[in-house]
Amino acid sequence: MKIKLSLILFSLLIPFLSNAQELEPEMADVFRNDGKIYVVISVISIIFLCLIGYLVYLDIKLRKLEKRN
Amino acid sequence: MIKWWKILAALLIFYTLVWGMLGSVPRLNILHETIRNVYYHVPIWFAMLFLMGYSVVHAVKYLSGNNFTSDIISDQAAQTGLFFAVPGLLTGSMWAKFTWGTWWTFQDPKLNGVAIAVLIYLAYFILRSSIDDELKRARISAVYNIFAFVMMFVFIMILPRLTDSLHPGNGGNPAFGKYDLDSNMRLVFYPAVIGWVLLSLWILDIKKRMALLAHIQNEN
């Protein structure tokens, strides 16, 4: 009975053991995939978010001016 | 705080900026990946056309109601529209360089039409600034605005379709007929058009409120 239990426990470990041998060291590969297009997308996104932020800022500032009048 | 359609504009454009790069596009010769410019170059022009339409509607409104606010909106919409023509022209020129092989060609009816339309609207602002009397300025520029819009429509939308043009959607071809086949592109292109039109309205909204404030302060 004891041997059976330890066998089952060992068999649960097998996937982890085999994985550890096959995997390469983990690196931040996502941003280097597909010809680094993700870098371009992140740059465009930053520029666009800055522009929208500026528009929101202008909008709020204008509202304050309108209230004063 | 910020109106819902302004947030919608930002979300729609943000979606098209990201998905316009990642989504799948048809593999075509000459165009290659530059077909993605459809998501960015074309909606800019749609926004410009929309603002010019907005401008002419308020010009007619002024003539029928003599409400000074309509004149201010009409002026500001034309200004914002002309502003959108600048990135439209620049991106078109850039795209042309790498697909047609030239920055600009004076043989092409679409390009000539756009150049003439921009000049017609520049004349609108010169006309406005040359009249001191406010009522006269509002009335004359409203009449000219109607003329300008009709001429722009003829030069951009009608004349290029009557002859051959390098530009897609001309020379007897229905616009976007080619792209409409690709439903993946439609999923990005239509939101992009709505998004950029709404964003142009946002910029117009800020400019309009600024002009109205200045107008009120001038009266006091």
Tab-separated table of C-alpha atoms in Angstrom:
chain	number	residue	atom	x	y	z
A	1	MET	CA	0.000	0.000	0.000
A	2	LYS	CA	2.768	2.413	0.954
A	3	ILE	CA	4.706	1.654	-2.186
A	4	LYS	CA	1.605	2.253	-4.309
A	5	LEU	CA	1.025	5.660	-2.715
A	6	SER	CA	4.611	6.755	-3.204
A	7	LEU	CA	4.440	5.623	-6.846
A	8	ILE	CA	1.364	7.744	-7.439
A	9	LEU	CA	3.010	10.710	-5.784
A	10	PHE	CA	6.117	10.218	-7.887
A	11	SER	CA	4.092	9.966	-11.078
A	12	LEU	CA	2.542	13.349	-10.271
A	13	LEU	CA	6.016	14.841	-10.267
A	14	ILE	CA	7.015	13.457	-13.662
A	15	PRO	CA	5.586	16.274	-15.775
A	16	PHE	CA	7.485	18.846	-13.725
A	17	LEU	CA	10.730	16.922	-13.990
A	18	SER	CA	10.499	16.472	-17.746
A	19	ASN	CA	9.488	20.106	-18.247
A	20	ALA	CA	12.429	21.382	-16.279
A	21	GLN	CA	14.796	19.639	-18.648
A	22	GLU	CA	13.161	20.758	-21.919
A	23	LEU	CA	12.438	24.441	-21.207
A	24	GLU	CA	14.932	27.109	-22.156
A	25	PRO	CA	15.651	29.780	-19.593
A	26	GLU	CA	12.675	32.135	-19.480
A	27	MET	CA	13.236	35.529	-21.096
A	28	ALA	CA	10.966	38.494	-21.858
A	29	ASP	CA	10.351	37.368	-25.398
A	30	VAL	CA	6.907	38.840	-25.976
A	31	PHE	CA	8.120	42.256	-27.056
A	32	ARG	CA	10.658	40.733	-29.448
A	33	ASN	CA	8.147	38.554	-31.294
A	34	ASP	CA	6.822	39.354	-34.771
A	35	GLY	CA	9.656	41.643	-35.792
A	36	LYS	CA	9.313	43.727	-32.606
A	37	ILE	CA	6.008	45.201	-33.811
A	38	TYR	CA	4.863	45.343	-30.171
A	39	VAL	CA	7.463	47.988	-29.481
A	40	VAL	CA	5.992	50.161	-32.242
A	41	ILE	CA	2.483	49.608	-30.899
A	42	SER	CA	3.547	50.612	-27.397
A	43	VAL	CA	5.194	53.784	-28.753
A	44	ILE	CA	2.067	54.718	-30.730
A	45	SER	CA	-0.083	54.007	-27.677
A	46	ILE	CA	2.022	56.248	-25.450
A	47	ILE	CA	1.863	59.126	-27.939
A	48	PHE	CA	-1.882	58.724	-28.375
A	49	LEU	CA	-2.562	58.493	-24.637
A	50	CYS	CA	-0.510	61.653	-24.083
A	51	LEU	CA	-2.542	63.457	-26.762
A	52	ILE	CA	-5.853	62.313	-25.253
A	53	GLY	CA	-4.630	63.298	-21.793
A	54	TYR	CA	-3.835	66.765	-23.130
A	55	LEU	CA	-7.283	67.072	-24.717
A	56	VAL	CA	-8.914	66.083	-21.410
A	57	TYR	CA	-6.761	68.653	-19.610
A	58	LEU	CA	-7.802	71.395	-22.068
A	59	ASP	CA	-11.446	70.362	-21.762
A	60	ILE	CA	-11.425	70.581	-17.959
A	61	LYS	CA	-9.528	73.861	-17.949
A	62	LEU	CA	-12.021	75.343	-20.399
A	63	ARG	CA	-14.933	74.204	-18.219
A	64	LYS	CA	-13.465	76.119	-15.278
A	65	LEU	CA	-13.193	79.254	-17.441
A	66	GLU	CA	-16.783	78.838	-18.604
A	67	LYS	CA	-18.014	78.563	-15.021
A	68	ARG	CA	-16.246	81.802	-14.079
A	69	ASN	CA	-18.048	83.706	-16.814
B	1	MET	CA	-16.915	65.020	-16.250
B	2	ILE	CA	-15.879	64.210	-19.817
B	3	LYS	CA	-18.747	63.486	-22.194
B	4	TRP	CA	-19.312	59.855	-23.205
B	5	TRP	CA	-18.697	60.347	-26.918
B	6	LYS	CA	-15.276	61.810	-26.205
B	7	ILE	CA	-14.325	58.699	-24.249
B	8	LEU	CA	-15.761	56.582	-27.061
B	9	ALA	CA	-13.579	58.458	-29.568
B	10	ALA	CA	-10.442	57.729	-27.546
B	11	LEU	CA	-11.344	54.062	-27.061
B	12	LEU	CA	-12.210	53.476	-30.723
B	13	ILE	CA	-9.021	55.084	-32.013
B	14	PHE	CA	-6.919	53.290	-29.414
B	15	TYR	CA	-8.430	49.989	-30.521
B	16	THR	CA	-7.711	50.731	-34.197
B	17	LEU	CA	-4.138	51.838	-33.442
B	18	VAL	CA	-3.372	48.521	-31.780
B	19	TRP	CA	-5.494	46.153	-33.839
B	20	GLY	CA	-4.643	47.973	-37.061
B	21	MET	CA	-1.065	46.819	-36.500
B	22	LEU	CA	-1.830	43.302	-35.279
B	23	GLY	CA	-4.870	42.288	-37.332
B	24	SER	CA	-4.505	40.312	-40.517
B	25	VAL	CA	-4.577	42.116	-43.859
B	26	PRO	CA	-4.664	40.808	-47.434
B	27	ARG	CA	-1.232	40.146	-48.932
B	28	LEU	CA	-1.007	42.430	-51.972
B	29	ASN	CA	1.830	43.360	-54.284
B	30	ILE	CA	3.226	46.911	-54.172
B	31	LEU	CA	1.091	47.764	-51.114
B	32	HIS	CA	2.396	45.041	-48.770
B	33	GLU	CA	1.951	46.165	-45.146
B	34	THR	CA	1.214	49.751	-46.199
B	35	ILE	CA	-2.394	48.675	-46.763
B	36	ARG	CA	-2.714	49.286	-43.028
B	37	ASN	CA	-2.536	53.005	-43.857
B	38	VAL	CA	-6.196	52.637	-44.810
B	39	TYR	CA	-6.912	52.632	-41.059
B	40	TYR	CA	-5.113	55.931	-40.471
B	41	HIS	CA	-4.919	57.972	-43.675
B	42	VAL	CA	-8.518	57.531	-44.869
B	43	PRO	CA	-10.361	58.251	-41.557
B	44	ILE	CA	-8.400	61.524	-41.261
B	45	TRP	CA	-9.925	62.635	-44.562
B	46	PHE	CA	-13.359	61.414	-43.481
B	47	ALA	CA	-13.042	63.589	-40.394
B	48	MET	CA	-12.050	66.533	-42.599
B	49	LEU	CA	-15.044	66.014	-44.902
B	50	PHE	CA	-17.340	65.660	-41.887
B	51	LEU	CA	-16.120	68.921	-40.361
B	52	MET	CA	-16.532	70.786	-43.651
B	53	GLY	CA	-20.075	69.414	-43.819
B	54	TYR	CA	-20.631	70.540	-40.215
B	55	SER	CA	-19.296	73.954	-41.187
B	56	VAL	CA	-21.603	74.385	-44.175
B	57	VAL	CA	-24.643	73.250	-42.177
B	58	HIS	CA	-23.966	76.000	-39.644
B	59	ALA	CA	-23.330	78.497	-42.432
B	60	VAL	CA	-26.835	77.766	-43.762
B	61	LYS	CA	-28.139	77.937	-40.188
B	62	TYR	CA	-26.623	81.391	-39.809
B	63	LEU	CA	-28.178	82.629	-43.052
B	64	SER	CA	-31.609	81.378	-42.008
B	65	GLY	CA	-31.502	82.430	-38.351
B	66	ASN	CA	-28.885	85.185	-38.046
B	67	ASN	CA	-27.682	83.543	-34.846
B	68	PHE	CA	-24.104	84.617	-34.241
B	69	THR	CA	-23.184	81.333	-32.534
B	70	SER	CA	-23.769	79.543	-35.838
B	71	ASP	CA	-21.218	81.797	-37.523
B	72	ILE	CA	-18.631	81.037	-34.849
B	73	ILE	CA	-19.248	77.288	-35.096
B	74	SER	CA	-19.073	77.417	-38.881
B	75	ASP	CA	-15.741	79.247	-38.756
B	76	GLN	CA	-14.232	76.955	-36.127
B	77	ALA	CA	-15.383	73.797	-37.921
B	78	ALA	CA	-13.743	74.944	-41.160
B	79	GLN	CA	-10.532	75.723	-39.246
B	80	THR	CA	-10.476	72.308	-37.606
B	81	GLY	CA	-11.302	70.654	-40.927
B	82	LEU	CA	-8.411	72.385	-42.622
B	83	PHE	CA	-6.179	71.323	-39.754
B	84	PHE	CA	-7.124	67.689	-40.468
B	85	ALA	CA	-6.239	68.178	-44.133
B	86	VAL	CA	-2.589	68.706	-43.121
B	87	PRO	CA	-1.937	65.200	-41.711
B	88	GLY	CA	-4.156	63.870	-44.507
B	89	LEU	CA	-1.933	65.414	-47.167
B	90	LEU	CA	1.298	64.485	-45.400
B	91	THR	CA	0.351	60.850	-44.829
B	92	GLY	CA	-0.964	60.560	-48.392
B	93	SER	CA	2.283	61.955	-49.718
B	94	MET	CA	4.316	59.555	-47.612
B	95	TRP	CA	2.209	56.604	-48.740
B	96	ALA	CA	2.478	57.688	-52.388
B	97	LYS	CA	6.270	57.890	-52.177
B	98	PHE	CA	6.574	54.231	-51.213
B	99	THR	CA	3.864	52.802	-53.458
B	100	TRP	CA	3.595	55.066	-56.506
B	101	GLY	CA	7.227	56.182	-56.288
B	102	THR	CA	6.637	59.911	-55.932
B	103	TRP	CA	5.716	62.364	-53.180
B	104	TRP	CA	3.225	64.179	-55.375
B	105	THR	CA	2.051	64.004	-58.961
B	106	PHE	CA	0.181	66.783	-60.725
B	107	GLN	CA	-1.156	64.296	-63.252
B	108	ASP	CA	-3.530	62.817	-60.728
B	109	PRO	CA	-7.066	64.269	-60.483
B	110	LYS	CA	-7.578	63.221	-56.852
B	111	LEU	CA	-4.398	64.914	-55.668
B	112	ASN	CA	-5.063	68.041	-57.725
B	113	GLY	CA	-8.633	68.152	-56.445
B	114	VAL	CA	-7.493	67.986	-52.836
B	115	ALA	CA	-4.929	70.732	-53.417
B	116	ILE	CA	-7.568	72.986	-54.986
B	117	ALA	CA	-10.053	72.239	-52.187
B	118	VAL	CA	-7.485	73.244	-49.568
B	119	LEU	CA	-6.785	76.486	-51.454
B	120	ILE	CA	-10.524	77.241	-51.656
B	121	TYR	CA	-10.799	76.922	-47.878
B	122	LEU	CA	-7.675	79.034	-47.353
B	123	ALA	CA	-9.466	81.724	-49.356
B	124	TYR	CA	-12.392	81.377	-46.913
B	125	PHE	CA	-10.156	82.426	-44.004
B	126	ILE	CA	-8.610	85.273	-45.998
B	127	LEU	CA	-12.121	86.458	-46.813
B	128	ARG	CA	-13.134	86.329	-43.150
B	129	SER	CA	-10.107	88.210	-41.925
B	130	SER	CA	-10.482	90.936	-44.546
B	131	ILE	CA	-13.950	92.079	-43.394
B	132	ASP	CA	-14.109	94.138	-40.198
B	133	ASP	CA	-17.851	94.495	-39.862
B	134	GLU	CA	-19.080	91.457	-37.925
B	135	LEU	CA	-22.493	91.124	-39.536
B	136	LYS	CA	-21.137	91.579	-43.028
B	137	ARG	CA	-18.338	89.104	-42.358
B	138	ALA	CA	-20.761	86.484	-41.051
B	139	ARG	CA	-23.145	86.827	-44.002
B	140	ILE	CA	-20.570	86.955	-46.814
B	141	SER	CA	-18.438	84.153	-45.397
B	142	ALA	CA	-21.524	81.972	-44.904
B	143	VAL	CA	-22.389	82.376	-48.580
B	144	TYR	CA	-18.800	81.674	-49.594
B	145	ASN	CA	-18.772	78.634	-47.301
B	146	ILE	CA	-21.611	77.060	-49.276
B	147	PHE	CA	-19.695	77.706	-52.505
B	148	ALA	CA	-16.503	76.274	-50.985
B	149	PHE	CA	-18.202	73.100	-49.798
B	150	VAL	CA	-19.835	72.439	-53.165
B	151	MET	CA	-16.549	73.047	-54.986
B	152	MET	CA	-14.662	70.780	-52.581
B	153	PHE	CA	-17.216	68.041	-53.113
B	154	VAL	CA	-16.915	68.369	-56.892
B	155	PHE	CA	-13.114	68.416	-56.831
B	156	ILE	CA	-12.618	65.574	-54.345
B	157	MET	CA	-15.589	63.274	-54.837
B	158	ILE	CA	-16.874	63.769	-58.398
B	159	LEU	CA	-14.166	64.866	-60.850
B	160	PRO	CA	-11.625	62.171	-59.839
B	161	ARG	CA	-14.244	59.512	-60.531
B	162	LEU	CA	-14.736	60.706	-64.100
B	163	THR	CA	-11.147	60.092	-65.171
B	164	ASP	CA	-8.413	57.619	-64.360
B	165	SER	CA	-6.539	58.055	-61.124
B	166	LEU	CA	-3.807	56.266	-59.248
B	167	HIS	CA	-5.789	56.790	-56.084
B	168	PRO	CA	-8.159	53.926	-55.163
B	169	GLY	CA	-11.859	54.574	-55.374
B	170	ASN	CA	-11.584	56.604	-58.571
B	171	GLY	CA	-11.699	56.157	-62.327
B	172	GLY	CA	-15.055	54.415	-62.171
B	173	ASN	CA	-14.161	52.160	-59.249
B	174	PRO	CA	-16.365	52.287	-56.199
B	175	ALA	CA	-14.402	53.450	-53.172
B	176	PHE	CA	-13.132	50.660	-50.912
B	177	GLY	CA	-14.729	48.014	-53.132
B	178	LYS	CA	-11.468	46.127	-52.933
B	179	TYR	CA	-11.119	46.341	-49.179
B	180	ASP	CA	-14.760	45.711	-48.427
B	181	LEU	CA	-14.216	42.103	-49.407
B	182	ASP	CA	-11.939	41.673	-46.436
B	183	SER	CA	-14.099	41.571	-43.325
B	184	ASN	CA	-11.044	41.664	-41.061
B	185	MET	CA	-10.141	45.093	-42.361
B	186	ARG	CA	-13.702	46.315	-42.073
B	187	LEU	CA	-13.621	45.477	-38.359
B	188	VAL	CA	-10.881	48.050	-37.910
B	189	PHE	CA	-11.693	50.540	-40.665
B	190	TYR	CA	-15.251	51.452	-39.647
B	191	PRO	CA	-14.451	51.981	-35.949
B	192	ALA	CA	-11.479	54.090	-37.084
B	193	VAL	CA	-13.751	56.339	-39.179
B	194	ILE	CA	-16.217	56.786	-36.293
B	195	GLY	CA	-13.384	57.315	-33.810
B	196	TRP	CA	-11.597	59.978	-35.843
B	197	VAL	CA	-14.830	61.804	-36.672
B	198	LEU	CA	-15.672	61.902	-32.956
B	199	LEU	CA	-12.146	63.037	-32.080
B	200	SER	CA	-12.377	65.844	-34.640
B	201	LEU	CA	-15.680	66.852	-33.007
B	202	TRP	CA	-13.929	66.901	-29.633
B	203	ILE	CA	-11.234	69.261	-30.929
B	204	LEU	CA	-13.961	71.362	-32.565
B	205	ASP	CA	-15.864	71.420	-29.254
B	206	ILE	CA	-12.840	72.846	-27.443
B	207	LYS	CA	-12.174	75.415	-30.194
B	208	LYS	CA	-15.838	76.414	-30.331
B	209	ARG	CA	-16.100	76.958	-26.564
B	210	MET	CA	-12.876	78.975	-26.638
B	211	ALA	CA	-14.217	81.186	-29.453
B	212	LEU	CA	-17.537	81.664	-27.670
B	213	LEU	CA	-15.714	82.714	-24.489
B	214	ALA	CA	-13.619	85.195	-26.457
B	215	HIS	CA	-16.763	86.501	-28.140
B	216	ILE	CA	-18.510	87.052	-24.798
B	217	GLN	CA	-15.471	88.844	-23.410
B	218	ASN	CA	-15.294	91.108	-26.459
B	219	GLU	CA	-18.881	92.149	-25.939
B	220	ASN	CA	-18.378	93.059	-22.279
